[in-house]
Short mmCIF file of C-alpha atoms in Angstrom, two decimals:
data_model
loop_
_atom_site.label_atom_id
_atom_site.label_comp_id
_atom_site.label_asym_id
_atom_site.label_seq_id
_atom_site.Cartn_x
_atom_site.Cartn_y
_atom_site.Cartn_z
CA MET A 22 -0.04 0.11 -0.09
CA ASN A 23 0.95 3.29 -0.71
CA GLU A 24 0.52 6.73 1.03
CA ILE A 25 -0.84 9.80 -1.41
CA ILE A 26 -1.66 13.22 -0.17
CA CYS A 27 -4.41 14.61 -1.88
CA PRO A 28 -3.08 18.53 -2.91
CA ASN A 29 -6.48 19.78 -2.51
CA CYS A 30 -7.53 18.98 0.61
CA LYS A 31 -4.11 17.69 1.99
CA LYS A 32 -5.65 14.01 3.33
CA ALA A 33 -3.58 11.39 3.22
CA PHE A 34 -4.91 8.38 1.58
CA LYS A 35 -3.12 4.84 0.76
CA VAL A 36 -4.38 2.79 -2.53
CA ASP A 37 -2.63 -0.80 -3.53
CA GLU A 38 -0.21 -1.31 -6.39
CA ALA A 39 -2.86 -1.30 -8.94
CA GLY A 40 -4.95 1.77 -8.47
CA PHE A 41 -1.72 3.79 -7.37
CA ALA A 42 -0.42 2.30 -11.18
CA ASP A 43 -3.72 3.54 -12.74
CA ILE A 44 -3.47 6.75 -11.33
CA LEU A 45 -0.18 7.30 -12.56
CA LYS A 46 -1.52 5.85 -16.10
CA GLN A 47 -3.92 8.58 -15.95
CA VAL A 48 -1.13 10.94 -15.16
CA ARG A 49 0.82 10.19 -17.34
CA ASP A 50 -1.43 9.95 -20.00
CA HIS A 51 -2.33 12.90 -19.86
CA GLN A 52 0.90 14.90 -19.39
CA PHE A 53 2.05 13.36 -22.59
CA GLU A 54 -1.22 14.72 -24.75
CA GLU A 55 -0.45 17.90 -23.20
CA GLU A 56 3.37 17.74 -23.89
CA LEU A 57 1.98 15.85 -27.51
CA LYS A 58 -0.06 18.97 -28.07
CA LYS A 59 2.49 21.48 -26.96
CA ARG A 60 4.98 19.94 -29.42
CA LEU A 61 2.79 20.29 -31.95
CA ASP A 62 1.57 23.39 -31.50
CA LEU A 63 5.36 24.44 -31.44
CA ALA A 64 6.53 23.11 -34.18
CA GLU A 65 3.31 24.29 -36.43
CA ASN A 66 4.37 27.81 -34.74
CA GLU A 67 7.55 27.45 -36.04
CA LYS A 68 6.31 26.32 -39.09
CA GLN A 69 4.59 29.27 -39.70
CA ASN A 70 7.09 31.45 -38.58
CA ALA A 71 9.84 30.14 -40.71
CA ILE A 72 7.80 30.51 -43.48
CA GLN A 73 6.70 33.82 -43.05
CA LEU A 74 10.28 34.74 -42.16
CA ALA A 75 11.23 33.37 -45.61
CA GLU A 76 8.52 35.12 -47.32
CA ALA A 77 8.95 38.12 -45.69
CA LYS A 78 13.34 37.67 -46.56
CA MET A 79 12.36 36.53 -50.11
CA LYS A 80 9.90 39.75 -50.00
CA ASN A 81 12.68 42.39 -49.36
CA ALA A 82 15.21 40.95 -50.71
CA LEU A 83 13.05 41.11 -53.98
CA GLN A 84 12.14 44.39 -53.60
CA ASP A 85 15.75 45.59 -52.58
CA ASP A 86 17.68 43.73 -55.79
CA LEU A 87 14.52 43.68 -57.87
CA ALA A 88 16.22 45.72 -60.49
CA LYS A 89 19.69 44.73 -59.82
CA LYS A 90 19.59 40.98 -59.30
CA ASP A 91 17.13 39.77 -62.18
CA LYS A 92 19.35 36.85 -63.20
CA GLU A 93 19.37 35.92 -59.58
CA ILE A 94 16.06 35.47 -58.65
CA SER A 95 16.24 32.32 -60.15
CA GLU A 96 19.09 31.05 -58.01
CA LEU A 97 18.03 32.66 -55.27
CA ARG A 98 14.47 30.90 -55.58
CA SER A 99 15.84 27.67 -55.98
CA GLN A 100 17.74 27.94 -53.27
CA ASN A 101 15.12 29.65 -51.02
CA GLU A 102 13.15 26.86 -52.21
CA LEU A 103 15.90 24.70 -51.56
CA ARG A 104 15.90 25.76 -48.05
CA LEU A 105 12.62 25.55 -47.72
CA ALA A 106 12.11 22.43 -48.92
CA GLU A 107 14.74 21.12 -46.61
CA GLN A 108 13.28 22.71 -43.60
CA LEU A 109 9.51 21.40 -44.59
CA ALA A 110 10.92 18.27 -45.02
CA LYS A 111 12.73 18.16 -41.24
CA LYS A 112 9.55 19.65 -40.05
CA ASP A 113 7.20 17.21 -42.10
CA ALA A 114 9.82 14.10 -40.23
CA GLU A 115 9.11 16.15 -37.32
CA ILE A 116 5.31 16.12 -38.20
CA ALA A 117 5.44 12.34 -38.46
CA ALA A 118 7.80 11.36 -35.52
CA MET A 119 4.91 13.51 -34.02
CA ASN A 120 2.66 11.55 -35.78
CA SER A 121 3.99 7.88 -34.92
CA LYS A 122 3.89 8.84 -31.42
CA ILE A 123 0.47 9.64 -31.57
CA LEU A 124 -0.61 6.23 -33.82
CA ASN A 125 1.52 4.44 -30.89
CA ALA A 126 -0.81 6.25 -27.79
CA GLU A 127 -3.56 5.84 -30.31
CA VAL A 128 -3.28 2.20 -30.16
CA GLN A 129 -1.94 1.94 -26.60
CA LYS A 130 -5.51 3.14 -26.44
CA LYS A 131 -6.85 1.23 -28.65
CA LEU A 132 -5.56 -2.06 -27.08
CA GLU A 133 -6.94 -0.93 -23.54
CA VAL A 134 -10.65 0.14 -25.08
CA ILE A 135 -10.31 -3.04 -26.69
CA GLU A 136 -9.60 -4.86 -23.46
CA ALA A 137 -11.99 -2.88 -21.51
CA THR A 138 -14.90 -3.81 -24.07
CA LYS A 139 -14.08 -7.77 -23.92
CA VAL A 140 -16.13 -7.98 -20.91
CA ILE A 141 -19.00 -6.07 -22.63
CA GLU A 142 -18.95 -7.97 -25.72
CA LYS A 143 -19.03 -10.92 -23.88
CA GLU A 144 -22.06 -10.06 -22.41
CA ARG A 145 -23.17 -8.66 -25.31
CA ASP A 146 -21.89 -12.40 -27.08
CA ASP A 147 -24.25 -13.70 -24.32
CA LEU A 148 -27.06 -11.89 -24.82
CA ALA A 149 -26.97 -12.22 -28.68
CA ASN A 150 -26.64 -16.06 -28.10
CA THR A 151 -29.63 -15.81 -25.81
CA LEU A 152 -31.46 -13.94 -28.46
CA LYS A 153 -30.37 -16.75 -31.14
CA ASN A 154 -31.83 -19.35 -28.84
CA LYS A 155 -34.87 -17.32 -28.40
CA GLU A 156 -35.12 -16.50 -31.84
CA THR A 157 -34.63 -20.63 -32.38
CA GLU A 158 -37.20 -21.13 -30.13
CA LYS A 159 -39.81 -18.57 -31.59
CA GLN A 160 -39.51 -20.11 -34.90
CA LEU A 161 -39.15 -23.95 -33.75
CA LEU A 162 -42.75 -22.95 -32.01
CA GLU A 163 -44.26 -21.00 -35.05
CA LYS A 164 -43.05 -24.53 -36.81
CA SER A 165 -44.59 -26.47 -34.81
CA LEU A 166 -47.77 -24.27 -34.68
CA ASN A 167 -47.83 -24.11 -38.75
CA GLU A 168 -47.79 -27.42 -38.40
CA LYS A 169 -50.23 -28.78 -36.11
CA PHE A 170 -51.94 -25.81 -37.72
CA SER A 171 -51.56 -27.83 -40.81
CA SER A 172 -52.60 -30.87 -39.41
CA GLU A 173 -55.59 -29.35 -38.17
CA LEU A 174 -56.52 -27.65 -41.28
CA LYS A 175 -55.59 -31.02 -43.44
CA THR A 176 -57.75 -33.25 -40.86
CA LYS A 177 -60.63 -30.41 -40.88
CA ASP A 178 -60.17 -30.84 -44.85
CA ASP A 179 -60.74 -35.23 -44.17
CA ILE A 180 -63.74 -34.02 -42.23
CA ILE A 181 -65.59 -32.33 -44.82
CA LYS A 182 -64.76 -34.58 -46.96
CA LEU A 183 -65.92 -37.35 -45.44
CA LYS A 184 -68.99 -34.95 -44.46
CA GLU A 185 -69.48 -34.21 -47.84
CA GLU A 186 -68.83 -38.28 -49.06
CA GLU A 187 -71.56 -39.09 -46.60
CA ILE A 188 -73.88 -36.55 -47.74
CA ALA A 189 -73.88 -37.41 -50.87
CA MET A 190 -74.16 -41.43 -49.69
CA ARG A 191 -77.14 -39.91 -48.19
CA LYS A 192 -78.53 -38.87 -50.94
CA ASP A 193 -78.22 -41.26 -52.50
CA MET A 194 -79.45 -43.73 -49.90
CA LYS A 195 -82.76 -41.51 -49.33
CA LEU A 196 -83.11 -42.44 -53.52
CA LYS A 197 -82.48 -45.83 -53.35
CA LEU A 198 -84.84 -46.02 -49.97
CA SER A 199 -87.87 -43.60 -52.11
CA THR A 200 -87.89 -46.13 -55.09
CA LYS A 201 -87.07 -49.48 -53.03
CA MET A 202 -89.25 -48.96 -50.00
CA ILE A 203 -92.89 -48.16 -51.91
CA GLY A 204 -94.97 -50.29 -50.47
CA GLU A 205 -92.79 -51.62 -47.80
CA THR A 206 -92.08 -49.89 -44.74
CA LEU A 207 -89.04 -48.74 -42.40
CA GLU A 208 -89.94 -51.51 -39.63
CA GLN A 209 -89.67 -53.99 -42.75
CA HIS A 210 -86.41 -52.86 -44.49
CA CYS A 211 -84.95 -53.14 -41.14
CA GLU A 212 -86.06 -56.37 -40.78
CA ALA A 213 -85.03 -57.67 -43.72
CA GLU A 214 -81.39 -56.45 -43.24
CA PHE A 215 -81.33 -57.93 -39.90
CA ASN A 216 -82.77 -61.19 -41.47
CA LYS A 217 -79.93 -61.47 -44.21
CA LEU A 218 -77.36 -61.60 -41.34
CA ARG A 219 -79.39 -63.53 -39.25
CA ALA A 220 -77.93 -66.71 -40.54
CA THR A 221 -74.02 -65.86 -40.22
CA GLY A 222 -73.74 -63.39 -37.57
CA PHE A 223 -77.01 -63.51 -35.20
CA GLN A 224 -77.55 -67.03 -35.09
CA ASN A 225 -79.03 -67.22 -31.35
CA ALA A 226 -80.02 -63.85 -31.55
CA TYR A 227 -83.76 -62.83 -31.11
CA PHE A 228 -85.36 -60.20 -33.27
CA GLU A 229 -89.11 -60.12 -33.76
CA LYS A 230 -92.13 -57.66 -33.85
CA ASP A 231 -92.89 -56.08 -29.94
CA ASN A 232 -96.93 -57.28 -30.14
CA ASP A 233 -96.86 -57.10 -26.17
CA SER A 234 -99.48 -53.80 -25.54
CA ARG A 235 -100.35 -54.33 -22.47
CA GLY A 236 -98.63 -51.24 -20.93
CA GLY A 237 -101.00 -48.83 -23.27
CA SER A 238 -97.67 -48.87 -26.02
CA LYS A 239 -95.37 -50.28 -27.92
CA GLY A 240 -92.13 -50.49 -29.68
CA ASP A 241 -91.15 -51.78 -33.05
CA PHE A 242 -88.92 -54.40 -32.46
CA ILE A 243 -87.27 -56.33 -29.90
CA TYR A 244 -83.54 -57.72 -29.86
CA ARG A 245 -81.85 -60.08 -27.20
CA GLU A 246 -79.42 -62.43 -27.42
CA ASN A 247 -78.07 -64.52 -24.56
CA ASP A 248 -75.12 -67.10 -24.00
CA GLU A 249 -74.73 -70.60 -23.88
CA ALA A 250 -75.30 -70.84 -20.48
CA GLY A 251 -78.77 -68.75 -20.70
CA ASN A 252 -77.40 -65.22 -19.24
CA GLU A 253 -78.50 -61.96 -21.63
CA ILE A 254 -75.71 -60.87 -23.23
CA ILE A 255 -77.60 -57.72 -24.42
CA SER A 256 -81.35 -56.57 -25.22
CA ILE A 257 -82.62 -53.52 -27.47
CA MET A 258 -85.97 -52.14 -28.22
CA PHE A 259 -86.27 -50.46 -31.24
CA GLU A 260 -88.43 -47.99 -32.81
CA MET A 261 -88.47 -46.84 -36.02
CA LYS A 262 -89.56 -43.74 -37.57
CA ASN A 263 -90.12 -42.85 -40.89
CA GLU A 264 -91.10 -38.88 -42.16
CA GLY A 265 -91.73 -38.38 -46.01
CA ASP A 266 -91.00 -34.41 -47.78
CA GLU A 267 -94.87 -34.85 -48.49
CA THR A 268 -95.93 -34.80 -44.26
CA ALA A 269 -97.10 -31.84 -43.97
CA THR A 270 -96.88 -31.96 -39.99
CA LYS A 271 -93.36 -32.18 -39.42
CA LYS A 272 -91.88 -34.14 -35.86
CA ARG A 273 -88.68 -34.40 -34.38
CA ASN A 274 -86.89 -36.92 -32.97
CA GLU A 275 -86.89 -36.54 -29.20
CA ASP A 276 -90.57 -36.12 -29.49
CA PHE A 277 -90.29 -40.36 -29.37
CA PHE A 278 -87.75 -40.15 -26.67
CA LYS A 279 -89.59 -40.60 -23.57
CA GLU A 280 -92.25 -43.16 -25.39
CA LEU A 281 -89.27 -45.42 -26.10
CA ASP A 282 -87.98 -45.42 -22.71
CA LYS A 283 -91.16 -46.27 -20.91
CA ASP A 284 -91.34 -49.04 -23.78
CA ARG A 285 -87.65 -50.15 -22.76
CA THR A 286 -88.41 -50.32 -19.30
CA GLU A 287 -91.45 -51.90 -19.48
CA LYS A 288 -90.02 -54.44 -21.81
CA LYS A 289 -87.05 -54.82 -19.46
CA CYS A 290 -84.85 -53.81 -22.37
CA GLU A 291 -80.92 -52.74 -21.30
CA TYR A 292 -80.64 -50.03 -24.29
CA ALA A 293 -83.33 -48.18 -26.33
CA VAL A 294 -82.80 -47.07 -30.53
CA LEU A 295 -84.64 -45.05 -32.86
CA VAL A 296 -83.97 -45.62 -36.06
CA SER A 297 -85.23 -42.44 -37.91
CA LEU A 298 -85.36 -40.78 -40.75
CA ILE A 299 -86.94 -37.55 -39.28
CA GLU A 300 -84.78 -34.31 -39.32
CA ALA A 301 -82.90 -35.28 -42.53
CA ASP A 302 -81.23 -32.00 -42.70
CA SER A 303 -79.96 -32.05 -39.52
CA GLU A 304 -76.16 -32.00 -39.18
CA LEU A 305 -76.37 -33.42 -35.62
CA TYR A 306 -77.99 -36.72 -36.28
CA ASN A 307 -77.08 -37.34 -39.81
CA THR A 308 -73.23 -37.93 -38.46
CA GLY A 309 -74.96 -41.54 -37.80
CA ILE A 310 -74.96 -42.93 -34.70
CA VAL A 311 -76.23 -40.43 -31.88
CA ASP A 312 -75.78 -40.91 -28.13
CA VAL A 313 -78.66 -39.61 -26.24
CA SER A 314 -77.74 -41.27 -23.20
CA TYR A 315 -78.58 -37.18 -21.68
CA ARG A 316 -81.59 -37.55 -21.67
CA PHE A 317 -82.71 -40.53 -20.98
CA GLU A 318 -80.44 -43.74 -20.21
CA LYS A 319 -78.74 -46.04 -22.63
CA MET A 320 -80.62 -44.04 -25.94
CA TYR A 321 -79.55 -43.89 -29.01
CA VAL A 322 -80.69 -42.29 -32.61
CA VAL A 323 -79.17 -43.86 -35.70
CA ARG A 324 -80.21 -43.37 -39.73
CA PRO A 325 -81.28 -46.98 -40.87
CA GLN A 326 -77.71 -47.55 -42.80
CA PHE A 327 -76.61 -47.70 -39.16
CA PHE A 328 -79.15 -49.89 -38.25
CA ILE A 329 -76.49 -53.23 -38.61
CA PRO A 330 -73.33 -51.27 -36.81
CA ILE A 331 -75.17 -50.10 -33.75
CA ILE A 332 -76.14 -53.70 -32.55
CA THR A 333 -72.65 -54.85 -33.43
CA LEU A 334 -71.13 -52.28 -31.53
CA LEU A 335 -73.88 -52.54 -28.09
CA ARG A 336 -73.15 -56.33 -28.63
CA ASN A 337 -69.79 -56.23 -29.19
CA ALA A 338 -69.51 -54.31 -25.93
CA ALA A 339 -72.01 -56.58 -24.27
CA LEU A 340 -69.58 -59.72 -24.54
CA ASN A 341 -66.75 -57.82 -23.56
CA SER A 342 -68.16 -57.03 -20.34
CA MET A 343 -69.85 -60.19 -19.99
CA LYS A 344 -66.85 -61.66 -18.15
CA TYR A 345 -67.64 -59.00 -15.42
CA LYS A 346 -71.11 -59.14 -15.30
CA ALA A 347 -70.66 -62.85 -14.48
CA GLU A 348 -68.28 -61.77 -11.70
CA LEU A 349 -70.27 -59.48 -10.63
CA ASN A 350 -73.04 -62.00 -10.23
CA LEU A 351 -70.75 -64.45 -8.58
CA MET A 352 -69.71 -61.59 -6.07
CA ARG A 353 -73.64 -60.62 -5.72
CA ASN A 354 -74.52 -63.98 -5.02
CA GLN A 355 -70.97 -64.29 -2.34
CA ASN A 356 -72.78 -61.28 -0.90
CA VAL A 357 -76.03 -62.97 -0.63
CA ASP A 358 -74.67 -65.96 1.18
CA ILE A 359 -72.56 -64.15 3.20
CA THR A 360 -75.57 -61.72 4.25
CA ASN A 361 -77.98 -65.21 4.98
CA PHE A 362 -74.88 -65.98 6.88
CA GLU A 363 -74.70 -62.65 8.78
CA GLU A 364 -78.39 -63.00 9.18
CA LYS A 365 -77.85 -66.17 10.82
CA ILE A 366 -75.62 -65.21 13.13
CA ASN A 367 -77.37 -62.32 14.36
CA GLN A 368 -80.79 -64.21 14.46
CA PHE A 369 -78.40 -66.83 16.96
CA LYS A 370 -76.73 -63.60 18.59
CA GLU A 371 -80.59 -62.47 19.44
CA GLY A 372 -82.00 -65.75 20.97
CA PHE A 373 -78.94 -66.51 22.65
CA ALA A 374 -79.11 -62.65 24.45
CA ARG A 375 -82.89 -63.36 24.19
CA ASN A 376 -82.81 -66.68 26.29
CA TYR A 377 -79.71 -65.02 28.33
CA ASP A 378 -81.80 -62.24 29.41
CA LEU A 379 -84.20 -64.52 30.49
CA ALA A 380 -81.70 -66.91 32.47
CA SER A 381 -80.27 -64.03 34.08
CA ARG A 382 -83.68 -62.15 34.90
CA LYS A 383 -84.49 -66.20 36.63
CA PHE A 384 -81.43 -66.29 38.11
CA HIS A 385 -80.99 -62.35 39.78
CA THR A 386 -85.08 -63.78 40.95
CA ALA A 387 -83.58 -66.72 42.28
CA ILE A 388 -81.29 -65.09 44.19
CA ASP A 389 -83.42 -62.14 45.29
CA GLU A 390 -85.49 -65.60 46.75
CA ILE A 391 -82.34 -67.28 48.43
CA ASP A 392 -81.71 -64.22 49.78
CA LYS A 393 -85.21 -63.98 51.06
CA THR A 394 -84.89 -67.48 52.83
CA ILE A 395 -81.46 -66.63 54.41
CA LEU A 396 -83.25 -63.38 56.00
CA HIS A 397 -85.91 -65.61 56.91
CA LEU A 398 -83.90 -68.47 58.21
CA GLN A 399 -81.83 -65.53 60.11
CA LYS A 400 -84.76 -64.40 62.24
CA THR A 401 -85.83 -68.15 62.52
CA LYS A 402 -82.46 -68.84 63.93
CA GLU A 403 -82.00 -66.40 66.30
CA ALA A 404 -85.69 -67.15 67.00
CA LEU A 405 -85.18 -70.49 67.91
CA LEU A 406 -81.66 -69.56 69.37
CA SER A 407 -83.62 -66.90 71.75
CA SER A 408 -86.11 -70.01 72.67
CA GLU A 409 -82.94 -71.63 73.75
CA ASN A 410 -82.29 -69.04 76.00
CA ASN A 411 -85.23 -69.00 77.45
CA LEU A 412 -85.37 -72.86 77.85
CA ARG A 413 -81.81 -72.70 79.56
CA LEU A 414 -83.17 -70.02 81.62
CA ALA A 415 -86.50 -71.85 82.76
CA ASN A 416 -84.42 -75.42 83.33
CA ASP A 417 -81.78 -73.52 85.57
CA LYS A 418 -84.98 -72.23 87.27
CA ALA A 419 -86.71 -75.41 87.34
CA GLU A 420 -83.12 -76.75 88.33
CA ASP A 421 -83.03 -74.71 91.21
CA LEU A 422 -86.40 -75.11 92.45
CA THR A 423 -86.56 -77.02 96.17
CA ILE A 424 -88.90 -77.48 98.98
CA LYS A 425 -87.22 -75.25 101.02
CA LYS A 426 -87.56 -72.25 98.92
CA LEU A 427 -91.53 -73.09 98.18
CA VAL A 428 -92.35 -73.52 101.90
CA HIS A 429 -89.98 -70.68 102.83
CA GLY A 430 -92.06 -66.97 104.12
CA ASN A 431 -95.46 -70.00 104.01
CA PRO A 432 -95.94 -71.41 107.41
CA THR A 433 -98.90 -73.27 106.16
CA MET A 434 -97.32 -75.67 103.26
CA LYS A 435 -94.48 -75.26 105.18
CA GLU A 436 -96.25 -77.62 108.46
CA LYS A 437 -98.12 -79.70 105.87
CA PHE A 438 -94.69 -80.51 104.32
CA ASP A 439 -93.47 -81.94 107.69
CA GLY A 440 -96.43 -83.83 108.20
CA ASN A 441 -96.69 -85.98 105.39
CA SER A 442 -92.71 -86.46 105.96
CA ASP A 443 -94.04 -87.66 109.04
CA THR A 444 -97.06 -89.77 108.23
CA SER A 445 -94.49 -91.28 105.81
CA GLU A 446 -92.42 -92.66 108.51
#
């Protein structure tokens, strides 16, 4: 540490070698710049003074010797020019040396500036790399979004294409139905479609008209299917509704939901399906299979071309759930057995508790009677003991009784007893 006295405040403060070198460098650079500036200014002044002096001398010489030395003008001019050139060359050399020093100083300063800006440049590069990474992430995100948007757009186009194909197929189907179903009903058409596959795909299935109207209404068809053990796999109540273009009063599909659910419940069917041509322009129902379970449990609305697919879908789902149904039935049976066992245990507990209560009450009654008998016997014992004591006292009194005591104080009896004694002698 070096101690330095401030020339202004006259206070001493300490600086380390690095701080001292920095202060010295600043002072040195400042002095160098001032010295360099002074020398440059001095050189410039000397150059100007020399030029002015030479010009003045030349003008004076020319004015004095103009008439006399016309011949020597060229020589003097050349000499003056040579001298001036030498002086200029010398000044130029000095200027070049000064410029070299200035250049060296500038180079030194540039090196220092470069070293000082390395950290800033590093930070700048880090920021640039971070910005570049952010830009890359942004590009990747934009690319991902573009790909996602393109994919969604393609999917949307595919869906639109499928919708257009389905609309075309729907129109074609409607046209075919309108020609094919002359004299037929939608029920007959669906029955014919099912019978085409009955022998191959639905051998164990029951699919017949619902003729039971005891509940006030009936559906169109009932589909039931059981497994080999006789367990029901699936049951569906079908209702078919057709409405021609010439119909004056247009109805909606939901107008038939409540009645169909009632028929399903009365006939104990698991599912309810409305096969409908109503609301032909509805985008919802034209999708093919519409789940309306949010209105009524396990209910679907389908177009006629999806009549067989809805049976297949529900049937496959039911087949997949048969294992779980069997396990559920087994668990239910086990729960029934456990319930019966618990009921028997509870009955035994109740009977045992009832008998125990009766026996406990009889036991307490007997204990009470025994306590009463003990108390009575205790009283009898005390009475007998008291009687024994009285008998003992009576016996003592009887044993203590003598004739002398009897006739004592009684002369008459004493005389009689004495007379009897003499007679006996």
